[in-house]
Amino acid sequence: MPSELLNTDMTVLGLAHGHMHPTLMPSAHRHNEVELNFVESGAMTYLFGGARVVVRTGQLAFFWATLPHQVIQVREETRFHWLTIPFSFFLQWRVPAHFLQRVLRCECLVGSGEPTLLQPQFQQWRSDLQAKSEERNQIVLLEVEACMRRLALTIATAGDSSYAEDVQHVEPRVLSKIEQMTCFIAEHYAEPLHTQDIADAAHLHPNYAMSLFRKHVGMSMLDYITRYRLAHAQRLLITTDANVSAIALAAGFGSVSRFYSIFKASCGLHPAEYRGGLRLPVFAEEH
């Protein structure tokens, strides 16, 4: 199978921070941390699967970076901060249940912040992390959790005042099982997967695993796996010239006919139609 069709290797960044002019990425990458971006100036566009996400001056973007993503467009004056936090730390935060579910589904959540407050905050986090101090690291994690809870308020469903207040205590043991199952799927979605495989990864009975997964992720295991596979296929349709059959198999679909059926039902277009309407232009910075 051509290397461009293979699943992107998962890298490990840990608790880390950077402040830079973003560069265009010729290919997608992924890592198992959650990532927080703050655009200080300019604008940048990400590609998540088949979705373009624009993050503009003063905005925050937060996502679980296990879904392959890449920067495909950058304004010349853009500067941004990025911060990565181990997924296990994020799962311990008391964020609203709906916010947690959207992150687990690998959505990129974008909200507005106050630049005069966020810029010095990110600079402080950078200084703290450079100090290599366990105490400073813990302070950063507490402050980032507060920032994410505030972000949850800004992106709360319009008219639903209960959305941002829906904070539920989940036992650490349960969170550990959710982490094991979602991470296993993220690593293996392009391979043949069965409920038993996923349950075994978390040392659970399949029936209990399915119930626990649906309760805390908000969708079935099958729908979750399909979400990853569709995103993989969409990215390849947009960024490569590979034929549809090869893409279907590379993304983990057991048959080309099944891929066509699921793709049309989910995207409203046949794969070739989707590719024709969304093919990326040659990467370039905006001036």
Short mmCIF file of C-alpha atoms in Angstrom, two decimals:
data_model
loop_
_atom_site.label_atom_id
_atom_site.label_comp_id
_atom_site.label_asym_id
_atom_site.label_seq_id
_atom_site.Cartn_x
_atom_site.Cartn_y
_atom_site.Cartn_z
CA MET A 1 0.00 0.00 0.00
CA PRO A 2 1.43 3.46 -0.87
CA SER A 3 2.87 5.22 2.19
CA GLU A 4 0.63 8.25 1.64
CA LEU A 5 -2.41 6.07 2.34
CA LEU A 6 -1.15 4.57 5.57
CA ASN A 7 -2.41 5.75 8.92
CA THR A 8 -0.26 8.56 10.29
CA ASP A 9 2.05 7.40 13.07
CA MET A 10 1.11 8.57 16.55
CA THR A 11 3.78 10.74 18.18
CA VAL A 12 4.16 11.71 21.84
CA LEU A 13 4.68 15.35 22.82
CA GLY A 14 3.71 15.32 26.50
CA LEU A 15 3.13 18.55 28.40
CA ALA A 16 4.70 21.07 26.04
CA HIS A 17 4.33 24.60 24.69
CA GLY A 18 5.46 26.67 21.72
CA HIS A 19 5.08 30.22 20.40
CA MET A 20 5.72 30.66 16.70
CA HIS A 21 4.65 31.56 13.20
CA PRO A 22 2.81 28.44 12.03
CA THR A 23 4.19 26.73 8.96
CA LEU A 24 2.25 24.90 6.28
CA MET A 25 2.27 21.15 6.79
CA PRO A 26 2.79 19.04 3.64
CA SER A 27 1.15 16.09 5.39
CA ALA A 28 -1.01 15.43 8.43
CA HIS A 29 0.33 14.44 11.82
CA ARG A 30 -1.28 13.25 15.03
CA HIS A 31 -0.40 12.75 18.67
CA ASN A 32 -2.20 11.45 21.73
CA GLU A 33 -2.38 14.72 23.65
CA VAL A 34 -5.14 17.29 23.66
CA GLU A 35 -3.97 20.54 22.09
CA LEU A 36 -4.85 24.14 22.86
CA ASN A 37 -4.06 26.88 20.33
CA PHE A 38 -4.32 30.63 20.80
CA VAL A 39 -3.95 32.79 17.68
CA GLU A 40 -2.25 35.98 18.76
CA SER A 41 -2.44 37.61 15.32
CA GLY A 42 -3.48 36.67 11.80
CA ALA A 43 -5.37 33.46 11.01
CA MET A 44 -4.65 29.81 10.26
CA THR A 45 -6.68 27.01 8.70
CA TYR A 46 -6.57 23.39 9.84
CA LEU A 47 -7.74 20.34 7.94
CA PHE A 48 -9.34 17.74 10.23
CA GLY A 49 -10.39 14.82 8.06
CA GLY A 50 -12.51 16.61 5.47
CA ALA A 51 -13.32 19.63 7.63
CA ARG A 52 -11.56 22.97 7.31
CA VAL A 53 -11.37 24.88 10.59
CA VAL A 54 -10.29 28.52 10.58
CA VAL A 55 -8.88 29.99 13.80
CA ARG A 56 -8.61 33.78 13.80
CA THR A 57 -6.99 36.47 15.92
CA GLY A 58 -8.08 36.23 19.55
CA GLN A 59 -9.58 32.76 19.19
CA LEU A 60 -8.81 29.55 21.04
CA ALA A 61 -8.95 26.13 19.41
CA PHE A 62 -9.03 22.94 21.46
CA PHE A 63 -8.98 19.37 20.17
CA TRP A 64 -7.82 15.83 20.86
CA ALA A 65 -4.98 15.52 18.39
CA THR A 66 -5.30 11.78 17.80
CA LEU A 67 -7.23 12.59 14.61
CA PRO A 68 -4.72 13.39 11.82
CA HIS A 69 -4.66 17.14 11.20
CA GLN A 70 -2.57 19.63 9.29
CA VAL A 71 -2.20 23.36 8.79
CA ILE A 72 -3.14 24.12 5.17
CA GLN A 73 -3.36 27.93 5.09
CA VAL A 74 -1.67 30.69 7.08
CA ARG A 75 -1.81 34.45 6.90
CA GLU A 76 1.63 36.03 6.71
CA GLU A 77 1.33 37.94 10.00
CA THR A 78 0.13 34.95 12.02
CA ARG A 79 1.64 34.18 15.42
CA PHE A 80 0.19 31.58 17.71
CA HIS A 81 0.74 29.72 20.95
CA TRP A 82 0.24 25.97 21.21
CA LEU A 83 0.04 23.85 24.31
CA THR A 84 -0.24 20.06 24.50
CA ILE A 85 -1.57 18.22 27.55
CA PRO A 86 -1.48 14.44 28.05
CA PHE A 87 -4.89 12.94 27.40
CA SER A 88 -5.01 11.26 30.82
CA PHE A 89 -4.69 14.67 32.52
CA PHE A 90 -7.52 16.11 30.45
CA LEU A 91 -9.83 13.26 31.44
CA GLN A 92 -9.41 14.25 35.09
CA TRP A 93 -10.72 17.78 34.51
CA ARG A 94 -14.22 18.72 35.61
CA VAL A 95 -15.48 19.96 32.26
CA PRO A 96 -19.14 19.78 31.15
CA ALA A 97 -20.21 16.34 29.94
CA HIS A 98 -21.19 17.66 26.49
CA PHE A 99 -17.80 19.36 26.14
CA LEU A 100 -16.05 16.10 27.07
CA GLN A 101 -18.08 14.15 24.54
CA ARG A 102 -17.26 16.58 21.73
CA VAL A 103 -13.56 16.30 22.52
CA LEU A 104 -13.76 12.51 22.62
CA ARG A 105 -15.39 12.65 19.17
CA CYS A 106 -12.31 14.56 17.95
CA GLU A 107 -14.17 17.78 17.17
CA CYS A 108 -12.10 20.95 17.00
CA LEU A 109 -13.75 23.40 19.40
CA VAL A 110 -13.20 27.08 18.65
CA GLY A 111 -14.18 29.95 20.90
CA SER A 112 -13.29 33.59 21.44
CA GLY A 113 -11.08 34.74 24.27
CA GLU A 114 -9.78 38.04 25.60
CA PRO A 115 -6.37 38.62 23.95
CA THR A 116 -5.18 41.06 26.62
CA LEU A 117 -5.65 38.29 29.19
CA LEU A 118 -4.72 35.23 27.15
CA GLN A 119 -1.45 36.49 25.70
CA PRO A 120 0.27 37.02 29.08
CA GLN A 121 -1.34 33.82 30.35
CA PHE A 122 0.22 31.73 27.58
CA GLN A 123 3.55 33.49 28.08
CA GLN A 124 3.41 32.60 31.77
CA TRP A 125 2.64 28.96 30.95
CA ARG A 126 5.59 28.87 28.61
CA SER A 127 7.87 30.26 31.31
CA ASP A 128 6.53 27.81 33.88
CA LEU A 129 7.04 24.78 31.63
CA GLN A 130 10.56 25.88 30.73
CA ALA A 131 11.40 25.87 34.45
CA LYS A 132 11.06 22.05 34.51
CA SER A 133 9.38 22.24 37.92
CA GLU A 134 6.74 19.71 38.99
CA GLU A 135 4.99 22.36 41.09
CA ARG A 136 4.88 24.81 38.18
CA ASN A 137 3.60 22.05 35.89
CA GLN A 138 0.74 21.38 38.29
CA ILE A 139 -0.09 25.09 38.39
CA VAL A 140 -0.19 25.20 34.59
CA LEU A 141 -2.55 22.21 34.48
CA LEU A 142 -4.90 23.82 37.01
CA GLU A 143 -4.95 27.09 35.09
CA VAL A 144 -5.48 25.38 31.73
CA GLU A 145 -8.40 23.43 33.22
CA ALA A 146 -9.97 26.73 34.31
CA CYS A 147 -9.36 28.12 30.81
CA MET A 148 -11.12 25.11 29.25
CA ARG A 149 -14.07 25.42 31.60
CA ARG A 150 -14.37 29.05 30.53
CA LEU A 151 -14.10 28.00 26.87
CA ALA A 152 -16.96 25.56 27.48
CA LEU A 153 -19.06 28.53 28.58
CA THR A 154 -18.31 30.48 25.40
CA ILE A 155 -19.28 27.62 23.09
CA ALA A 156 -22.32 26.51 25.08
CA THR A 157 -25.36 25.64 22.98
CA ALA A 158 -27.36 28.80 22.31
CA GLY A 159 -30.39 29.01 24.56
CA ASP A 160 -29.37 26.02 26.68
CA SER A 161 -28.26 27.47 29.98
CA SER A 162 -27.77 24.00 31.45
CA TYR A 163 -25.16 23.00 28.87
CA ALA A 164 -22.13 24.54 30.54
CA GLU A 165 -23.32 23.54 34.01
CA ASP A 166 -23.58 19.85 33.12
CA VAL A 167 -20.50 18.84 35.09
CA GLN A 168 -20.69 15.28 36.32
CA HIS A 169 -18.27 13.47 38.56
CA VAL A 170 -16.98 10.36 36.82
CA GLU A 171 -15.00 7.79 38.77
CA PRO A 172 -11.30 7.65 37.83
CA ARG A 173 -11.66 3.92 37.14
CA VAL A 174 -14.38 4.62 34.58
CA LEU A 175 -12.35 7.40 32.96
CA SER A 176 -9.41 5.02 32.70
CA LYS A 177 -11.57 2.50 30.83
CA ILE A 178 -12.87 5.19 28.47
CA GLU A 179 -9.29 6.30 27.82
CA GLN A 180 -8.18 2.74 27.08
CA MET A 181 -11.04 2.12 24.66
CA THR A 182 -10.86 5.43 22.78
CA CYS A 183 -7.07 5.27 22.50
CA PHE A 184 -7.25 1.69 21.24
CA ILE A 185 -9.71 2.73 18.54
CA ALA A 186 -7.56 5.73 17.61
CA GLU A 187 -4.57 3.41 17.12
CA HIS A 188 -6.38 0.61 15.28
CA TYR A 189 -9.40 2.05 13.45
CA ALA A 190 -7.85 1.35 10.04
CA GLU A 191 -7.66 -2.36 10.90
CA PRO A 192 -10.51 -4.88 11.24
CA LEU A 193 -12.05 -4.12 14.67
CA HIS A 194 -14.60 -5.96 16.75
CA THR A 195 -16.31 -5.08 20.00
CA GLN A 196 -14.42 -7.89 21.71
CA ASP A 197 -11.07 -6.36 20.68
CA ILE A 198 -11.99 -3.00 22.17
CA ALA A 199 -13.42 -4.53 25.34
CA ASP A 200 -10.30 -6.65 25.79
CA ALA A 201 -8.13 -3.52 25.59
CA ALA A 202 -9.96 -2.22 28.67
CA HIS A 203 -10.37 -5.65 30.33
CA LEU A 204 -14.16 -5.41 30.23
CA HIS A 205 -17.04 -7.63 29.21
CA PRO A 206 -18.18 -6.58 25.70
CA ASN A 207 -21.74 -5.75 26.77
CA TYR A 208 -20.56 -3.57 29.65
CA ALA A 209 -17.91 -1.96 27.44
CA MET A 210 -20.53 -0.97 24.85
CA SER A 211 -22.84 0.47 27.51
CA LEU A 212 -20.05 2.41 29.21
CA PHE A 213 -18.77 3.73 25.89
CA ARG A 214 -22.15 4.98 24.71
CA LYS A 215 -22.88 6.64 28.06
CA HIS A 216 -19.67 8.66 28.22
CA VAL A 217 -18.81 9.21 24.55
CA GLY A 218 -22.37 9.77 23.40
CA MET A 219 -22.33 7.34 20.48
CA SER A 220 -21.87 3.64 19.81
CA MET A 221 -18.47 2.06 19.25
CA LEU A 222 -19.39 1.35 15.63
CA ASP A 223 -20.36 4.97 14.96
CA TYR A 224 -17.16 6.14 16.66
CA ILE A 225 -14.98 3.86 14.53
CA THR A 226 -16.84 4.93 11.39
CA ARG A 227 -16.22 8.58 12.30
CA TYR A 228 -12.46 7.96 12.32
CA ARG A 229 -12.56 5.99 9.08
CA LEU A 230 -14.60 8.62 7.28
CA ALA A 231 -12.23 11.38 8.42
CA HIS A 232 -9.28 9.33 7.16
CA ALA A 233 -10.97 8.76 3.79
CA GLN A 234 -12.01 12.41 3.45
CA ARG A 235 -8.46 13.56 4.10
CA LEU A 236 -7.07 11.20 1.47
CA LEU A 237 -9.69 12.20 -1.09
CA ILE A 238 -8.74 15.84 -0.63
CA THR A 239 -4.96 15.54 -0.38
CA THR A 240 -4.03 12.60 -2.67
CA ASP A 241 -4.73 11.27 -6.15
CA ALA A 242 -5.22 7.70 -4.94
CA ASN A 243 -8.17 5.81 -6.39
CA VAL A 244 -11.31 5.48 -4.31
CA SER A 245 -10.99 1.73 -3.82
CA ALA A 246 -7.50 2.07 -2.36
CA ILE A 247 -8.67 4.86 -0.07
CA ALA A 248 -11.63 2.80 1.16
CA LEU A 249 -9.39 -0.07 2.15
CA ALA A 250 -6.69 2.17 3.63
CA ALA A 251 -9.26 3.86 5.87
CA GLY A 252 -10.40 0.54 7.29
CA PHE A 253 -13.62 -0.13 5.39
CA GLY A 254 -14.03 -3.84 4.78
CA SER A 255 -15.42 -3.42 1.28
CA VAL A 256 -15.61 -0.71 -1.33
CA SER A 257 -19.38 -1.04 -1.65
CA ARG A 258 -19.82 -0.52 2.10
CA PHE A 259 -17.57 2.53 1.92
CA TYR A 260 -19.66 4.05 -0.88
CA SER A 261 -22.86 3.44 1.06
CA ILE A 262 -21.59 4.93 4.34
CA PHE A 263 -19.87 7.85 2.62
CA LYS A 264 -22.98 8.84 0.65
CA ALA A 265 -25.19 8.57 3.74
CA SER A 266 -22.80 10.66 5.86
CA CYS A 267 -21.59 13.26 3.36
CA GLY A 268 -24.48 13.46 0.90
CA LEU A 269 -22.11 12.93 -2.03
CA HIS A 270 -20.33 10.06 -3.70
CA PRO A 271 -16.56 10.03 -2.99
CA ALA A 272 -15.65 11.27 -6.48
CA GLU A 273 -18.13 14.16 -6.20
CA TYR A 274 -16.74 15.04 -2.78
CA ARG A 275 -13.18 15.00 -4.12
CA GLY A 276 -14.09 17.19 -7.09
CA GLY A 277 -15.62 19.88 -4.94
CA LEU A 278 -13.03 20.01 -2.18
CA ARG A 279 -9.63 19.29 -3.72
CA LEU A 280 -7.00 21.42 -2.03
CA PRO A 281 -5.10 23.99 -4.07
CA VAL A 282 -1.32 24.15 -3.92
CA PHE A 283 -0.39 25.15 -0.37
CA ALA A 284 0.51 28.81 -0.03
CA GLU A 285 0.70 31.48 2.59
CA GLU A 286 -1.71 34.38 2.35
CA HIS A 287 -0.22 37.85 2.07
#
